[in-house]
Coordinates of C-alpha atoms in Angstrom, one line a residue:
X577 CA 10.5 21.4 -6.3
X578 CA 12.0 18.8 -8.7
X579 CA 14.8 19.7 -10.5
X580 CA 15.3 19.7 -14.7
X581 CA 11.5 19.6 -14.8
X582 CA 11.4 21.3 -18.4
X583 CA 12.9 18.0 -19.5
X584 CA 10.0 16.0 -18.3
X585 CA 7.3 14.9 -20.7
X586 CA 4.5 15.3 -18.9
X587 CA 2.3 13.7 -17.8
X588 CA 5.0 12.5 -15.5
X589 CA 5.1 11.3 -12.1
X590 CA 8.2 12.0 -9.6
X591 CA 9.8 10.6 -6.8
X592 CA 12.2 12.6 -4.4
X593 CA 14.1 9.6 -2.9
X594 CA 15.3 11.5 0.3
X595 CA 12.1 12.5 1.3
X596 CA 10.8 8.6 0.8
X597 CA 13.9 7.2 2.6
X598 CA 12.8 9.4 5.2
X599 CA 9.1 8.1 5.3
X600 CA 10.9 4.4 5.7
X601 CA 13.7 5.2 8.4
X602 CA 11.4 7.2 10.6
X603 CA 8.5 4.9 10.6
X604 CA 10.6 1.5 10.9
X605 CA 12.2 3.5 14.1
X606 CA 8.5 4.0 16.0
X607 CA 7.7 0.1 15.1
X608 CA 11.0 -0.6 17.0
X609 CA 10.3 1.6 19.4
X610 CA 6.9 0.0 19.9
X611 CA 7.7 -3.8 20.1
X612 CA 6.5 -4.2 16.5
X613 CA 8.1 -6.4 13.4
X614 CA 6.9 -3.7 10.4
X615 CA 5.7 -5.7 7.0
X616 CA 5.4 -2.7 4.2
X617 CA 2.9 -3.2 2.2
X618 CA 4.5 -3.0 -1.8
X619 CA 1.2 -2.1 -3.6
X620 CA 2.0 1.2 -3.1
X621 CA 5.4 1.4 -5.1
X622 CA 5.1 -1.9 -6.9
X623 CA 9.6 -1.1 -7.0
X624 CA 11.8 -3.9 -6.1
X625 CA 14.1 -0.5 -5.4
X626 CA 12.0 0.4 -2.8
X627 CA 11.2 -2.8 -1.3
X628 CA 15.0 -3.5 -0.5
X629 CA 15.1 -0.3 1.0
X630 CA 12.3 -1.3 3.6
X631 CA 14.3 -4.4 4.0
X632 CA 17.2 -3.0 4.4
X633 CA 15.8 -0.4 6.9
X634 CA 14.6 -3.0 9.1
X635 CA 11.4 -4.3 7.9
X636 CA 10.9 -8.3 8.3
X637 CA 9.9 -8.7 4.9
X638 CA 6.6 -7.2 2.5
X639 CA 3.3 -8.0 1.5
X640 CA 1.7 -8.1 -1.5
X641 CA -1.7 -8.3 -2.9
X642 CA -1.3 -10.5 -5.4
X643 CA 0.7 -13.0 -6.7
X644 CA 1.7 -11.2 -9.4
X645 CA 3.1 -8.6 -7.2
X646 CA 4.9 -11.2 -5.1
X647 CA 6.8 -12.8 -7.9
X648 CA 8.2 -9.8 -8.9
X649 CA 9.6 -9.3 -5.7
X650 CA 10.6 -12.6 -5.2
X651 CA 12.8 -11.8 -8.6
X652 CA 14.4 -8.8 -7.0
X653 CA 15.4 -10.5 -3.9
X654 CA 12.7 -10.3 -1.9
X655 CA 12.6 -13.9 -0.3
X656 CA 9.9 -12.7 3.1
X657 CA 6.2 -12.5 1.4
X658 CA 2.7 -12.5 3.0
X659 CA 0.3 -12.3 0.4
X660 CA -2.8 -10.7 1.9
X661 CA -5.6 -12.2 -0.1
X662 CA -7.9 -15.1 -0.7
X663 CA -6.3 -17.5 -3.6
X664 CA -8.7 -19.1 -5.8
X665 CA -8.3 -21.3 -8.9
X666 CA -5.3 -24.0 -10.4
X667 CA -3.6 -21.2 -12.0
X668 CA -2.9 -19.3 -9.3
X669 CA -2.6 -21.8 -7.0
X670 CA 0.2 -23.1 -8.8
X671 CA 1.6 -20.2 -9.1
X672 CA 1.7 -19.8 -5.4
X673 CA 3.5 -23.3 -4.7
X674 CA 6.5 -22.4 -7.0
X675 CA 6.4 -19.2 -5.1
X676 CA 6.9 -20.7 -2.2
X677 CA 9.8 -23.1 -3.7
X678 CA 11.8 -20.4 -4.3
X679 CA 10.8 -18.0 -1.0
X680 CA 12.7 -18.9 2.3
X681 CA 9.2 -17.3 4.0
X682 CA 5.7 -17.5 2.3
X683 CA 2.4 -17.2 4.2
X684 CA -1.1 -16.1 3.2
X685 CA -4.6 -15.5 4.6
X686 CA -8.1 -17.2 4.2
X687 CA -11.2 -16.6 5.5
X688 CA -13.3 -19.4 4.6
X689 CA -12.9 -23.5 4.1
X690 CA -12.8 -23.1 0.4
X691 CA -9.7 -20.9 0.4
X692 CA -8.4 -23.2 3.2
X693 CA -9.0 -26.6 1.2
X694 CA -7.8 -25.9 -2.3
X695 CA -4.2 -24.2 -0.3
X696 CA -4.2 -27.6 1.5
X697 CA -4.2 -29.7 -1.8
X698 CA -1.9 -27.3 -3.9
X699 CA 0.4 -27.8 -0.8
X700 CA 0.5 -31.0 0.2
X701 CA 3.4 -32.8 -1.3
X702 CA 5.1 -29.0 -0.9
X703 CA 8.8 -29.5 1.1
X704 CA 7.6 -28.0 3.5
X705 CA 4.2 -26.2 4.7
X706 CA 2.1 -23.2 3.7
X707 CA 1.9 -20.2 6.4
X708 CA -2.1 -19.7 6.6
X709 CA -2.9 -16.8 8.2
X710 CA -6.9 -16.4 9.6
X711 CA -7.9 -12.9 8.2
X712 CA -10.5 -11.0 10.8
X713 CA -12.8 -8.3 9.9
X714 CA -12.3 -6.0 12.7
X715 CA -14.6 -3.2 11.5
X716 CA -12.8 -3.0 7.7
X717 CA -15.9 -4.3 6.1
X718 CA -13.7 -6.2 3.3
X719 CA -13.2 -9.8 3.9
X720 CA -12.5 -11.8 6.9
X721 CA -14.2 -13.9 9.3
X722 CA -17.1 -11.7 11.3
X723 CA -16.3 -13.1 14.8
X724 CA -13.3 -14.5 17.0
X725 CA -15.7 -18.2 17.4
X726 CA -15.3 -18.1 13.5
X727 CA -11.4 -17.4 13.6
X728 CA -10.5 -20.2 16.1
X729 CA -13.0 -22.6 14.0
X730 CA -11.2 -21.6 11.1
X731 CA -7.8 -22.0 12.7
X732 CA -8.6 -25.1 14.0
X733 CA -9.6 -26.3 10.1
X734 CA -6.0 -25.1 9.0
X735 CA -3.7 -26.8 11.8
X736 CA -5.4 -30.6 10.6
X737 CA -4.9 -30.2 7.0
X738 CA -1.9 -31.3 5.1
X739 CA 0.5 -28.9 3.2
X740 CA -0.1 -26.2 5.4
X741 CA 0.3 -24.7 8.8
X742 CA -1.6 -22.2 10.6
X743 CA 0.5 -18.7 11.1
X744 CA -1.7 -16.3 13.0
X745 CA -4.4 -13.3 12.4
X746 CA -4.2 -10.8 10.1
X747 CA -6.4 -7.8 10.0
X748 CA -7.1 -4.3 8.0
X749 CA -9.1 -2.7 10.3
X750 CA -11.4 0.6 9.4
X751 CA -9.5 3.9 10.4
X752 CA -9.9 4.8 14.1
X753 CA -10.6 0.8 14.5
X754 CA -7.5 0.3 16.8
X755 CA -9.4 -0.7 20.0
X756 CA -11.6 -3.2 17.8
X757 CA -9.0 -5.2 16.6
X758 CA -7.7 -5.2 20.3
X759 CA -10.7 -6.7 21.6
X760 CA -11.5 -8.8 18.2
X761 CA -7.8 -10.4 18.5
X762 CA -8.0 -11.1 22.1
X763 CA -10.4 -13.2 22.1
X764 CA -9.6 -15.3 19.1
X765 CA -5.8 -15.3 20.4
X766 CA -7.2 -16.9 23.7
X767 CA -9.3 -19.3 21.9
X768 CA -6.9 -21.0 19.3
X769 CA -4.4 -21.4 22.2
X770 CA -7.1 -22.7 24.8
X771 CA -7.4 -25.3 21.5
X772 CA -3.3 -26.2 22.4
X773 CA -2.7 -24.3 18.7
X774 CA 0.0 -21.7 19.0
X775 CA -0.8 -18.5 17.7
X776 CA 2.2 -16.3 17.3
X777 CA 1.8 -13.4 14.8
X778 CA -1.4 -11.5 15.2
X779 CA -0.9 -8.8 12.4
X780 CA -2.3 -5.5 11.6
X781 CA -1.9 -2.1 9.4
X782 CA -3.0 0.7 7.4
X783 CA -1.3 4.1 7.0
X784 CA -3.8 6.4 8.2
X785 CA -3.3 4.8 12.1
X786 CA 0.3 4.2 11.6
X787 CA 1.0 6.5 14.8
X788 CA -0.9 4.6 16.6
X789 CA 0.4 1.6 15.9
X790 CA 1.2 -0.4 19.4
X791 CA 1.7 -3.8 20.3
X792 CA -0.6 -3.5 23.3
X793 CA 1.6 -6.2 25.5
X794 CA 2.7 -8.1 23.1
X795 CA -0.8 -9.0 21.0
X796 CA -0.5 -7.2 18.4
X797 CA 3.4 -8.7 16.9
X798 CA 3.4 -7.2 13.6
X799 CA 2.0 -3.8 11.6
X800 CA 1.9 -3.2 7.8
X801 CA 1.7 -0.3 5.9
X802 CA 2.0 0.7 2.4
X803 CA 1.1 4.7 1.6
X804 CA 3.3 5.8 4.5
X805 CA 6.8 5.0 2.0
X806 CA 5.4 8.2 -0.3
X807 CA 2.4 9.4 1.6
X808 CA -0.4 10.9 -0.5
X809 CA -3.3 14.3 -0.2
X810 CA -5.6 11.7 1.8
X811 CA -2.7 11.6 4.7
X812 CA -2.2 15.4 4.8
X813 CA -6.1 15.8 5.2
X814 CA -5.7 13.0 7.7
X815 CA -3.2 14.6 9.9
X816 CA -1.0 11.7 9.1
X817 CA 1.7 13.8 7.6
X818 CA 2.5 17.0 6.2
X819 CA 3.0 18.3 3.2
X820 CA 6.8 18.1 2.8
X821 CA 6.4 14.4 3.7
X822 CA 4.6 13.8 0.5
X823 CA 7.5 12.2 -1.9
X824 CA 5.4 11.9 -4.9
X825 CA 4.0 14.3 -7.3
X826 CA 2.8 14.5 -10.8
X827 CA 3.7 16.9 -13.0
X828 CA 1.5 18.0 -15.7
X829 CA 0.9 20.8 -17.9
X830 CA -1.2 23.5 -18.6
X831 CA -2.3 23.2 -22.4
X832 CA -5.2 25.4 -22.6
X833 CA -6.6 28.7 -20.7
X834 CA -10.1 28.7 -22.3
X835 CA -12.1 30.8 -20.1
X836 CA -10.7 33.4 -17.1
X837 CA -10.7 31.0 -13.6
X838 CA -10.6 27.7 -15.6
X839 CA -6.7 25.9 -17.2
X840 CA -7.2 23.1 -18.5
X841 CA -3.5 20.5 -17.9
X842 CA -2.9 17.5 -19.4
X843 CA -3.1 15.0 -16.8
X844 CA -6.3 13.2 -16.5
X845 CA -8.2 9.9 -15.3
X846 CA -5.4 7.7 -17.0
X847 CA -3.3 9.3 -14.4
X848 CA -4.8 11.1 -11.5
X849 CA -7.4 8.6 -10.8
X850 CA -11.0 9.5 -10.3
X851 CA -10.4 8.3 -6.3
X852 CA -11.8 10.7 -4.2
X853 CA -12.2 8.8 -0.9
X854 CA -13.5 11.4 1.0
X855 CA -11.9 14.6 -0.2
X856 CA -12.9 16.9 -3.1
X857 CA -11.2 17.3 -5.7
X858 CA -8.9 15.3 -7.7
X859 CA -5.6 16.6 -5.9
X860 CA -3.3 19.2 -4.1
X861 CA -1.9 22.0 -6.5
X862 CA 0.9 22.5 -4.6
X863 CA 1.8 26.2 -4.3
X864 CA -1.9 27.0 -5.3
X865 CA -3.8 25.8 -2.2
X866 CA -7.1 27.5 -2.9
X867 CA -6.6 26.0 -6.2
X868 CA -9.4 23.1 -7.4
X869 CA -8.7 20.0 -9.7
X870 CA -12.5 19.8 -10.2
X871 CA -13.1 17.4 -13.2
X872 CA -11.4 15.3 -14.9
X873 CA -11.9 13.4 -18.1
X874 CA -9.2 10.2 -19.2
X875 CA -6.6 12.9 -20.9
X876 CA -7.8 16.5 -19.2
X877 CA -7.5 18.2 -16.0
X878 CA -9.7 21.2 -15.3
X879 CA -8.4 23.7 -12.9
X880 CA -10.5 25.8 -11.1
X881 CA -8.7 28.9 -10.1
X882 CA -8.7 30.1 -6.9
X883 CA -8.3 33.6 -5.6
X884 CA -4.9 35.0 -7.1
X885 CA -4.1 32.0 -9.2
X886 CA -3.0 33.1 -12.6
X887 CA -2.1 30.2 -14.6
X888 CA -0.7 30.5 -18.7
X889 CA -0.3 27.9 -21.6
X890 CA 2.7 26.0 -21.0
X891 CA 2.7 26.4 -16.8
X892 CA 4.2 23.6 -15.6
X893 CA 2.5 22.2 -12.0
X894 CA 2.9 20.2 -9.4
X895 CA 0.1 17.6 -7.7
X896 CA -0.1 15.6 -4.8
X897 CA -2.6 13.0 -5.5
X898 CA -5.4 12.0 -3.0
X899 CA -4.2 8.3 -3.6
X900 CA -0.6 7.7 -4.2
X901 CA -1.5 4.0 -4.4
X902 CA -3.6 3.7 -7.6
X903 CA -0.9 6.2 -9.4
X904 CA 1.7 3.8 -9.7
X905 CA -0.1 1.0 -11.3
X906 CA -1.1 3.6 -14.2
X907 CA 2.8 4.0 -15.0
X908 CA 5.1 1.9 -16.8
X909 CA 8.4 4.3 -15.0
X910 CA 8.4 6.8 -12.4
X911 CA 11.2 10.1 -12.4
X912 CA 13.4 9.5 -9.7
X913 CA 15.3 12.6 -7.8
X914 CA 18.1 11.2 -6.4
X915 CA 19.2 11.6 -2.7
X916 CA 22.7 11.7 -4.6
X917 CA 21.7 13.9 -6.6
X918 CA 20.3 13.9 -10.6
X919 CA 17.5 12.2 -12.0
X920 CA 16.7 8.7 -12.8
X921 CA 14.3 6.3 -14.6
X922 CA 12.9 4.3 -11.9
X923 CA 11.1 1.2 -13.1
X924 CA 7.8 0.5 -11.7
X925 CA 8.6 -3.6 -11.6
X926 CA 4.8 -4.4 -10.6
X927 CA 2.6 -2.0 -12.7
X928 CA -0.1 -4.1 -14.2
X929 CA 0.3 -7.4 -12.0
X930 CA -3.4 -7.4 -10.8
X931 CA -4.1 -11.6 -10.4

């Protein structure tokens, strides 16, 4: 439980820093103990606070989504950025070569020649070379390049063009995918250096696999992960974590009681999120486990009581979301226990920075 919570406004979401500090130490410990450089991925918190203390912890440096996100970091300190995302268009392209002036490490990905052209001519009088990483569909279904002849085509492309330089693989692979980016990354890996190109960060992620995660001798160098910092309902139901590894909740509160087995709270859509990915129901009441959050409109919850649950006007209750993620970017400022102790306004630095 959070302490001081009557002074909350709800809705309100909260932070208990030990419990994410935890999350970071002990997960930065089994990439070391596995032979892997772990690269946290910020969309999760979108806090420069939270970034340093993956740095700090250990972690080689972040990744972003967007550029957005990775000038934000870059103003809190952060100078170790993969941007994991195909860049289109002048704006943003020039957006990304000041970046990378002011970054001692920048790379991104690309998975087609378009991508791989206009990061070539943004680059090209640069002081020094763009990172281009090849991203891979392993089984993710996003984007990527569908086989290893594609990546070491691609790669190939990259390491004759001016202005940049070609980095390595990069991958999200599907949950459970862990031997298909294995065999996917193989091959390409044995290709581009059969080509005389060096190939020497193949990197992977995703939070759901993170105890998994293994370099397999040495192919896979580098893992990124982004939930695992607050861990959300979606991990829980995974097996991923537990419950009390879950460092983020949102408070809300119970405004109406219309009808007996129904409370109505208000936290909604604009908080919540309508992400279900899988589960059902719109999140954990924590202490009410039989509990539903079965509808939600942008400003309501509606509650569907379970068996024993007695809720009144002016409760006070405690969620785990099913996606952390998509939380923070609905919040301007986060409640932040302190390990230290007390509360604090934490800034969410990168709420909103979406291109």
């Amino acid at each position: 439980m959070f302490p001081g919570l009557v002074e909350v406004e709800t809705p309100a979401l909260l932070i208990r820093e030990e419990v994410a500090l935890r999350n970071i130490e002990r997960f930065q410990r089994h990439c070391d103990d596995n032979g892997l450089k772990l690269r946290p991925h910020v969309k999760t918190h979108k806090c420069v606070h939270f970034a340093r203390a993956q740095v700090a912890a250990g972690a080689t440096g972040i990744a972003c989504q967007k550029i957005g996100e990775a000038e934000v970091m870059a103003d809190g300190g952060i100078d170790d950025i993969l941007i994991a995302y195909n860049i289109l268009g002048d704006g943003k392209l020039g957006r990304l070569r000041s970046l990378g002036e002011r970054t001692k490490a920048l790379s991104v990905v690309a998975d087609n020649d378009v991508v791989v052209d206009g990061l070539s001519k943004a680059f090209e009088t640069a002081s020094r070379p763009l990172s281009v990483l090849v991203e891979c569909d392993t089984g993710g279904r996003r984007c990527g390049v569908q086989t290893p002849e594609r990546a070491v085509a691609l790669a190939k492309r990259i390491s004759t063009l001016p202005g940049i330089g070609f980095g390595g693989l990069m991958t999200y692979p599907a949950i459970g995918g862990q031997r298909d980016v294995l065999n996917f990354m193989t091959l390409a890996k044995v290709g581009i250096e059969e080509c005389g190109i060096a190939c020497s960060e193949v990197s992977s992620g995703g939070s759901p696999d993170m105890w998994h995660a293994r370099s397999h001798g040495g192919t896979i160098t580098e893992y990124r992960a982004g939930t695992y910092v607050f861990n959300d309902r979606s991990l829980v139901e995974r097996a991923t974590c537990a419950w009390e590894d879950c460092a983020s909740r949102i408070v809300a509160t119970v405004v109406s009681v219309p009808s007996e087995g129904r409370a109505i709270i208000d936290a909604g859509s604009k908080i919540l999120t309508t992400d279900l990915i899988g589960l059902e129901g719109f999140g954990h009441v924590v202490g009410h486990p039989r509990a539903r959050i079965a509808g939600l409109n942008e400003e309501h919850g509606i509650i569907r009581c379970g068996p024993g649950d007695r809720f009144e006007v002016g409760d006070q209750v405690n969620i785990v979301p099913n996606h952390i993620c998509v939380v923070t970017n609905m919040l301007d400022n986060a409640w932040l226990e302190r390990k230290a102790g007390g509360m604090s306004v934490l800034t969410i630095d990168a709420r909103g920075k979406l291109c």
